Short mmCIF file of C-alpha atoms in Angstrom, two decimals:
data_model
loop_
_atom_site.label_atom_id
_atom_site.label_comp_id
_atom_site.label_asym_id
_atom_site.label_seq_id
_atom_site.Cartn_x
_atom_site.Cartn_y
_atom_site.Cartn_z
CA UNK B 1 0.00 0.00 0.00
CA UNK B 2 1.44 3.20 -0.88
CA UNK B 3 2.55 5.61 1.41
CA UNK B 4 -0.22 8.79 1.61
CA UNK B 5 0.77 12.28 0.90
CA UNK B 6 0.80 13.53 4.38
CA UNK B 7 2.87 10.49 5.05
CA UNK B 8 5.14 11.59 2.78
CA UNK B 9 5.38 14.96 4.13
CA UNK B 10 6.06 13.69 7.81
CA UNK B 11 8.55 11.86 6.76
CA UNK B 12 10.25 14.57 4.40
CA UNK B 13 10.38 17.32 7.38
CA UNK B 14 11.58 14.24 9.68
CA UNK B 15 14.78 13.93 7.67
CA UNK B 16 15.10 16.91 7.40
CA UNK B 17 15.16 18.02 11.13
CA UNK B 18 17.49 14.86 11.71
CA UNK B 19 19.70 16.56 9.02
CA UNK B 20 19.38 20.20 10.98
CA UNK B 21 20.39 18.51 14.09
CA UNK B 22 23.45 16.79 12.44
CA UNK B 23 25.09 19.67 11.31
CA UNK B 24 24.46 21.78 14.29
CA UNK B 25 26.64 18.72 16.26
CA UNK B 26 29.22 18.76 14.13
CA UNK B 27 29.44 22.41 13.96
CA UNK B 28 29.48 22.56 17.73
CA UNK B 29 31.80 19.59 17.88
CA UNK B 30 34.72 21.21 15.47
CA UNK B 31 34.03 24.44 17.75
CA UNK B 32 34.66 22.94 20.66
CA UNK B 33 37.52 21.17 19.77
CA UNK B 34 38.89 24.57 18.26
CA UNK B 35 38.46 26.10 21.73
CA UNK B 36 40.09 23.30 23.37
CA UNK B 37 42.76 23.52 21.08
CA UNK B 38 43.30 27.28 22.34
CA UNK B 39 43.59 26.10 25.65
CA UNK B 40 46.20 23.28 25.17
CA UNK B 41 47.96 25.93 23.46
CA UNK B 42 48.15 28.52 25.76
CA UNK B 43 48.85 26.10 28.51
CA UNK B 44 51.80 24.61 26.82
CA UNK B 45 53.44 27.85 26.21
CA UNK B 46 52.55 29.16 29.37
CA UNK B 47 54.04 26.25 30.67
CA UNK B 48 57.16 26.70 28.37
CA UNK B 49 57.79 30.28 29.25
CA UNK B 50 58.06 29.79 33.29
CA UNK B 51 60.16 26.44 32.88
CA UNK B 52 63.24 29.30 32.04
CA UNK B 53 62.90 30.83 35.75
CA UNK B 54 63.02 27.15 37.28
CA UNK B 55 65.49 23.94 36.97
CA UNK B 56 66.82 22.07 35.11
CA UNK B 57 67.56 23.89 32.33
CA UNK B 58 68.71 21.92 29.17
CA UNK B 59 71.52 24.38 28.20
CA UNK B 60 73.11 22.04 25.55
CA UNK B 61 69.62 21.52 23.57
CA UNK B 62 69.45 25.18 23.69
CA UNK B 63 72.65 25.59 22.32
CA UNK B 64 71.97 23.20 19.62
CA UNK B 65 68.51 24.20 18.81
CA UNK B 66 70.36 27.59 18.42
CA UNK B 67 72.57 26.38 16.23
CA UNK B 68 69.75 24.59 13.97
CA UNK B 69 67.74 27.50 14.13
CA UNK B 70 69.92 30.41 13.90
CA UNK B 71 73.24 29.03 11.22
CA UNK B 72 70.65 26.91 10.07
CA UNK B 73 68.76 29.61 8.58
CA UNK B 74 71.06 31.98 7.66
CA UNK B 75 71.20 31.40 4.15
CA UNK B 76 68.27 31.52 3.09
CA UNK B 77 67.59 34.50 4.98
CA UNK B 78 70.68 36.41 3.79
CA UNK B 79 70.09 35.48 -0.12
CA UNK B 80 66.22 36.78 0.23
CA UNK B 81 67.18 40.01 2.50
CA UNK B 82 69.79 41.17 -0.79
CA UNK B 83 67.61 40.62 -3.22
CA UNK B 84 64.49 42.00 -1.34
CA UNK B 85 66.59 45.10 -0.74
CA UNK B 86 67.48 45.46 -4.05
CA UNK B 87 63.94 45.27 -5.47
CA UNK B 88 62.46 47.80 -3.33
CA UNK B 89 65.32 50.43 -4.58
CA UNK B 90 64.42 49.37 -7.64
CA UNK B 91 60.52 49.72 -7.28
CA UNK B 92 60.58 53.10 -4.94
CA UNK B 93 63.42 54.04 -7.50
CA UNK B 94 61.64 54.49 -10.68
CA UNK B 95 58.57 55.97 -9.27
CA UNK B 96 60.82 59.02 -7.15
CA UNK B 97 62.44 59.54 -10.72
CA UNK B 98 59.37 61.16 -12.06
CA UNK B 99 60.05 63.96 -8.95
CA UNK B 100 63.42 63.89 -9.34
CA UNK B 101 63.10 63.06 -5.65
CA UNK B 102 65.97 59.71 -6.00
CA UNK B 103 67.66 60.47 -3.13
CA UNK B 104 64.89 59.75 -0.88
CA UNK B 105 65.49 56.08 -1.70
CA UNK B 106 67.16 55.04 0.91
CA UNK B 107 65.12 56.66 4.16
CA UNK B 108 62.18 54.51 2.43
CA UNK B 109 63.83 51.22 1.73
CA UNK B 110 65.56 51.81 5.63
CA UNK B 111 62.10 52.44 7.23
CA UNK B 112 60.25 49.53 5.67
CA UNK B 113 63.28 46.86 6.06
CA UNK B 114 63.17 47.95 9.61
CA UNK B 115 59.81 48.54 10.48
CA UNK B 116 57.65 46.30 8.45
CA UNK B 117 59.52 43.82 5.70
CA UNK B 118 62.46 42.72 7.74
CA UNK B 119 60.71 41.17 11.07
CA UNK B 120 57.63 39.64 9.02
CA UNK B 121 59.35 38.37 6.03
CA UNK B 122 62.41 36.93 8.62
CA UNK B 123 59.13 35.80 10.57
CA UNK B 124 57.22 33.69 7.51
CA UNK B 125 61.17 32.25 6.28
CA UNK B 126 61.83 30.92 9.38
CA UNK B 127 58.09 29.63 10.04
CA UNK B 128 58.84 27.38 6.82
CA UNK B 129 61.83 25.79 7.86
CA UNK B 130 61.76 25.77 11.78
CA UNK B 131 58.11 25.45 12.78
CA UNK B 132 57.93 22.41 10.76
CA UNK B 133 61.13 21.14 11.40
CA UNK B 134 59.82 21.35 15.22
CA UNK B 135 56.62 19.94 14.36
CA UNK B 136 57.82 16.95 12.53
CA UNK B 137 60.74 15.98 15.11
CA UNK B 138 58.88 16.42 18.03
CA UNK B 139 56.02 14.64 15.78
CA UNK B 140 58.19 11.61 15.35
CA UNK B 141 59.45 11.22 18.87
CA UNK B 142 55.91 10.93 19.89
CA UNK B 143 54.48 8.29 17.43
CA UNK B 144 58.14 6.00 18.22
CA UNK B 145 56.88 6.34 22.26
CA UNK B 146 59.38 8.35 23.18
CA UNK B 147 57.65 11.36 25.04
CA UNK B 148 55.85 8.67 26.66
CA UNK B 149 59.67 6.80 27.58
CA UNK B 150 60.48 10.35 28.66
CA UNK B 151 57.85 10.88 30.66
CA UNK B 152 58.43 7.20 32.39
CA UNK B 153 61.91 8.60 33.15
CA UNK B 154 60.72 11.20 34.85
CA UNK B 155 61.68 14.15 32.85
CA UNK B 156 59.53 16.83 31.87
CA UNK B 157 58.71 16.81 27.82
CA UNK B 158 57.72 20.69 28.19
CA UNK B 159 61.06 20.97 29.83
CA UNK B 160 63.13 18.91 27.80
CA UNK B 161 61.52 19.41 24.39
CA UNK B 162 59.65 22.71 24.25
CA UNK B 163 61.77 25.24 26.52
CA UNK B 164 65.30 25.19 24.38
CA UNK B 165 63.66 25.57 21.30
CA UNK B 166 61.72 28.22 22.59
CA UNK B 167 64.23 29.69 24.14
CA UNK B 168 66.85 29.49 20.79
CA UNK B 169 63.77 30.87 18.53
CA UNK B 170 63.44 33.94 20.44
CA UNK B 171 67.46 34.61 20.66
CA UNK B 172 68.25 33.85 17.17
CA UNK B 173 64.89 35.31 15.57
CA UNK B 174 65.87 38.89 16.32
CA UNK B 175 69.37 38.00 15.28
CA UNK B 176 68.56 36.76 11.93
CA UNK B 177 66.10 39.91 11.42
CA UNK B 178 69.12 42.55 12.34
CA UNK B 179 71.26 40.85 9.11
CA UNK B 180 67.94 40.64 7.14
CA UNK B 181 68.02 43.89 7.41
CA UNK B 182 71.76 44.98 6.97
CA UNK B 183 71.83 42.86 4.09
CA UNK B 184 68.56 44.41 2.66
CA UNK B 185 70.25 47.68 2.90
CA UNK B 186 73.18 46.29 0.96
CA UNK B 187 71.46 45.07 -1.77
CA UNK B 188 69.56 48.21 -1.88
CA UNK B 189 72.94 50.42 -1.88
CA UNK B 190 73.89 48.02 -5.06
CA UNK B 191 70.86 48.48 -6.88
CA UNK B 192 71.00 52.06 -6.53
CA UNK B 193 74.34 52.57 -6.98
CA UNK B 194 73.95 50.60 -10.81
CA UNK B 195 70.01 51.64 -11.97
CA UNK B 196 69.76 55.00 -9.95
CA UNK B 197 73.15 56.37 -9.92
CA UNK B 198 73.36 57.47 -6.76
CA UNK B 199 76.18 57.43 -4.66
CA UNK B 200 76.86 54.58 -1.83
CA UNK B 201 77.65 56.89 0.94
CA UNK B 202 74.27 58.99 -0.17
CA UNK B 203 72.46 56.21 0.65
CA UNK B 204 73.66 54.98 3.47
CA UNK B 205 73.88 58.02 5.05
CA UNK B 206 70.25 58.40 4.41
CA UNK B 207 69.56 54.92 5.47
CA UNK B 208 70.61 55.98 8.85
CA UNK B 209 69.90 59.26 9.32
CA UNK B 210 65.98 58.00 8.61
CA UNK B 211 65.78 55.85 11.55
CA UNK B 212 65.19 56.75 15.21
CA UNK B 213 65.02 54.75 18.18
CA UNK B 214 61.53 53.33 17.78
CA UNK B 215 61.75 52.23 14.67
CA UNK B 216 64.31 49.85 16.35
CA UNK B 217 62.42 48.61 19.03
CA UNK B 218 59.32 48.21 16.41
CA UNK B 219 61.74 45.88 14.43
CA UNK B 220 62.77 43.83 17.25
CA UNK B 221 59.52 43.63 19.25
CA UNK B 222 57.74 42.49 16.05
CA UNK B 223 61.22 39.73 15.57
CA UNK B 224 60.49 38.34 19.10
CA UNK B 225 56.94 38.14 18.70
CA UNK B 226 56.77 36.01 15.80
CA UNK B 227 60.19 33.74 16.98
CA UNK B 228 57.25 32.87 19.71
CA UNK B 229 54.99 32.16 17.70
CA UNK B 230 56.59 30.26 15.27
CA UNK B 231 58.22 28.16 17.90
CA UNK B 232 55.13 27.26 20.20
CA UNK B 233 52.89 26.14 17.61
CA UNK B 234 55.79 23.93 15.83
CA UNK B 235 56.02 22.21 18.91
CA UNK B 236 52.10 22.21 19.66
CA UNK B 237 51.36 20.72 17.06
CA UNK B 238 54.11 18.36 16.68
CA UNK B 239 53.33 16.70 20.68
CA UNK B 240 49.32 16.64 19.42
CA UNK B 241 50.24 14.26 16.55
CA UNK B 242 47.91 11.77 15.54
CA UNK B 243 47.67 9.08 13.10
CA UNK B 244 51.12 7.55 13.06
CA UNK B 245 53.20 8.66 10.11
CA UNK B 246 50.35 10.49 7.96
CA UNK B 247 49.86 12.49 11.17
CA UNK B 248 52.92 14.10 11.53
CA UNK B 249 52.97 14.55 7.67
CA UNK B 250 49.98 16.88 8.53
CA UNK B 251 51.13 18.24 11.65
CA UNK B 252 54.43 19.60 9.77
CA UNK B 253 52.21 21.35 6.80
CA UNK B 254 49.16 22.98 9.65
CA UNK B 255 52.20 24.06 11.45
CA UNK B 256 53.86 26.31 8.63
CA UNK B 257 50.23 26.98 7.77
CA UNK B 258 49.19 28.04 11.32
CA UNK B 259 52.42 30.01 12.13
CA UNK B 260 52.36 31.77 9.37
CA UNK B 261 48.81 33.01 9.51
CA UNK B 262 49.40 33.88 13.21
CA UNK B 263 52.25 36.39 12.47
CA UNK B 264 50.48 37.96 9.75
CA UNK B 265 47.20 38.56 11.55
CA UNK B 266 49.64 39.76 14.87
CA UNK B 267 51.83 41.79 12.56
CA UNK B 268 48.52 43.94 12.29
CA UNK B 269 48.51 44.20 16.15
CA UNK B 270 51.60 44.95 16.79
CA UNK B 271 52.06 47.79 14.16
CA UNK B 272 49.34 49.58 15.69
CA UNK B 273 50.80 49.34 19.31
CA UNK B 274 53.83 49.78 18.22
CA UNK B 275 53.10 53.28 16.56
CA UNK B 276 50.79 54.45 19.40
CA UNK B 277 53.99 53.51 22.07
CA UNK B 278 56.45 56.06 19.65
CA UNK B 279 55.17 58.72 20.28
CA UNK B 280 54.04 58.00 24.04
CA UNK B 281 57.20 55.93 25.66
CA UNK B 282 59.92 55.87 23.24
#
């Protein structure tokens, strides 16, 4: 006997209540589980950061993570500071040639290297290759059991694992942004020197003369910012692995992904602070 057409009907706004319900679980499941994520977060670096003013302190991991991190990076951070120099001269360069105004090259290229390009850009480089190098070490020791070992031992893994590299990141970080942005300023000289025709100790006279003490401190408190950030969530995510090899896999690629979003989205942040504490405190 067929079904009649109120039946039908019943049934039709049945499903599709059962369907309304579904998706309101899973959207409430994947938000809770994003707020919960917050909170292992922030308790991890929380924990991370007040491990330094207690014992033991790991000073040999330290000194290697800062070798890892800091030589480990300098390449590619020296070979994209040049030529990043050298393209803004070349960009600010032909538009200040319509005014004749060329000279004012190099207090522009100084001011953004400091202020904006060197930090973020020496930020997002060393999100690619150290948050996920983080993330997939740490990533591995935990699938291979031995966090867990670790943690049989006795031995913090916050301790032992996260506080050095947290520590090296926000030591070598600022380092890596202050020749970022002395090698920015040489490939800008170069560029000007050959396309502009200006001369070298113009520009770096300019260069200098441009900057004032907040600009520094806008640089470096933006470096030590994102060496935090990329740091904490590489190793986040790398002790929340989960799915054996394929997890770590996508634990290494969120991390980059995360990281980098993060200093982007606190770049905004801290450029506004940063601006409003010139002209009040420094």
């Amino acid at each position: 006997m067929s079904d009649a057409p109120f039946q039908v009907a019943g049934r039709r706004s049945k499903e599709k209540e059962e369907e309304g319900i579904s998706v309101v679980e899973v959207l409430s499941d994947a938000a809770k589980r994003s707020v919960a994520a917050v909170q292992d977060y922030a308790q991890l670096s929380f924990r991370a950061v007040t491990n330094l003013a207690t014992g033991p302190h790991y000073f040999q991991d330290t000194l290697e993570q800062m070798d890892d991190v800091g030589v480990g990076s300098l390449p590619i951070i020296l070979l994209s500071g040049f030529f990043i120099g050298g393209v803004m001269v070349l960009q600010t360069g032909a538009q200040f040639v319509r005014f004749g105004q060329t000279s004012l090259t190099g207090d522009v290229v100084s001011l953004a290297l400091v202020r904006e390009l060197g930090p973020a850009i020496t930020g997002l480089l060393a999100a690619g290759r150290c948050s996920s190098g983080m993330a997939s070490e740490l990533g591995s020791m935990l699938v291979t059991e031995q966090v867990d070992a670790m943690r049989a031992m006795g031995t913090d893994p916050s301790r032992k694992l996260v506080t050095p590299r947290l520590l090296a990141t926000l030591l070598m970080v600022p380092l890596l942004t202050a020749l970022m942005v002395f090698v920015g300023l040489l490939g800008g000289c170069v560029a000007s020197v050959f396309s502009l025709r200006l001369g070298a100790v113009e520009f770096w006279r300019r260069a200098i003369d441009a900057l004032e003490f907040a600009d520094l401190m806008q640089g470096l408190s933006k470096s030590v910012a994102f060496g935090f950030i990329l740091a904490t969530v590489g190793c986040y995510k790398g002790l929340t692995v989960r799915g054996g090899t394929q997890g770590v896999g996508r634990a290494t690629t969120q991390s980059v992904v995360i990281s980098s979003v993060l200093i982007i989205v606190a770049d905004t942040f801290l450029t506004k602070i940063s601006l409003y504490l010139a002209n009040k405190v420094f």
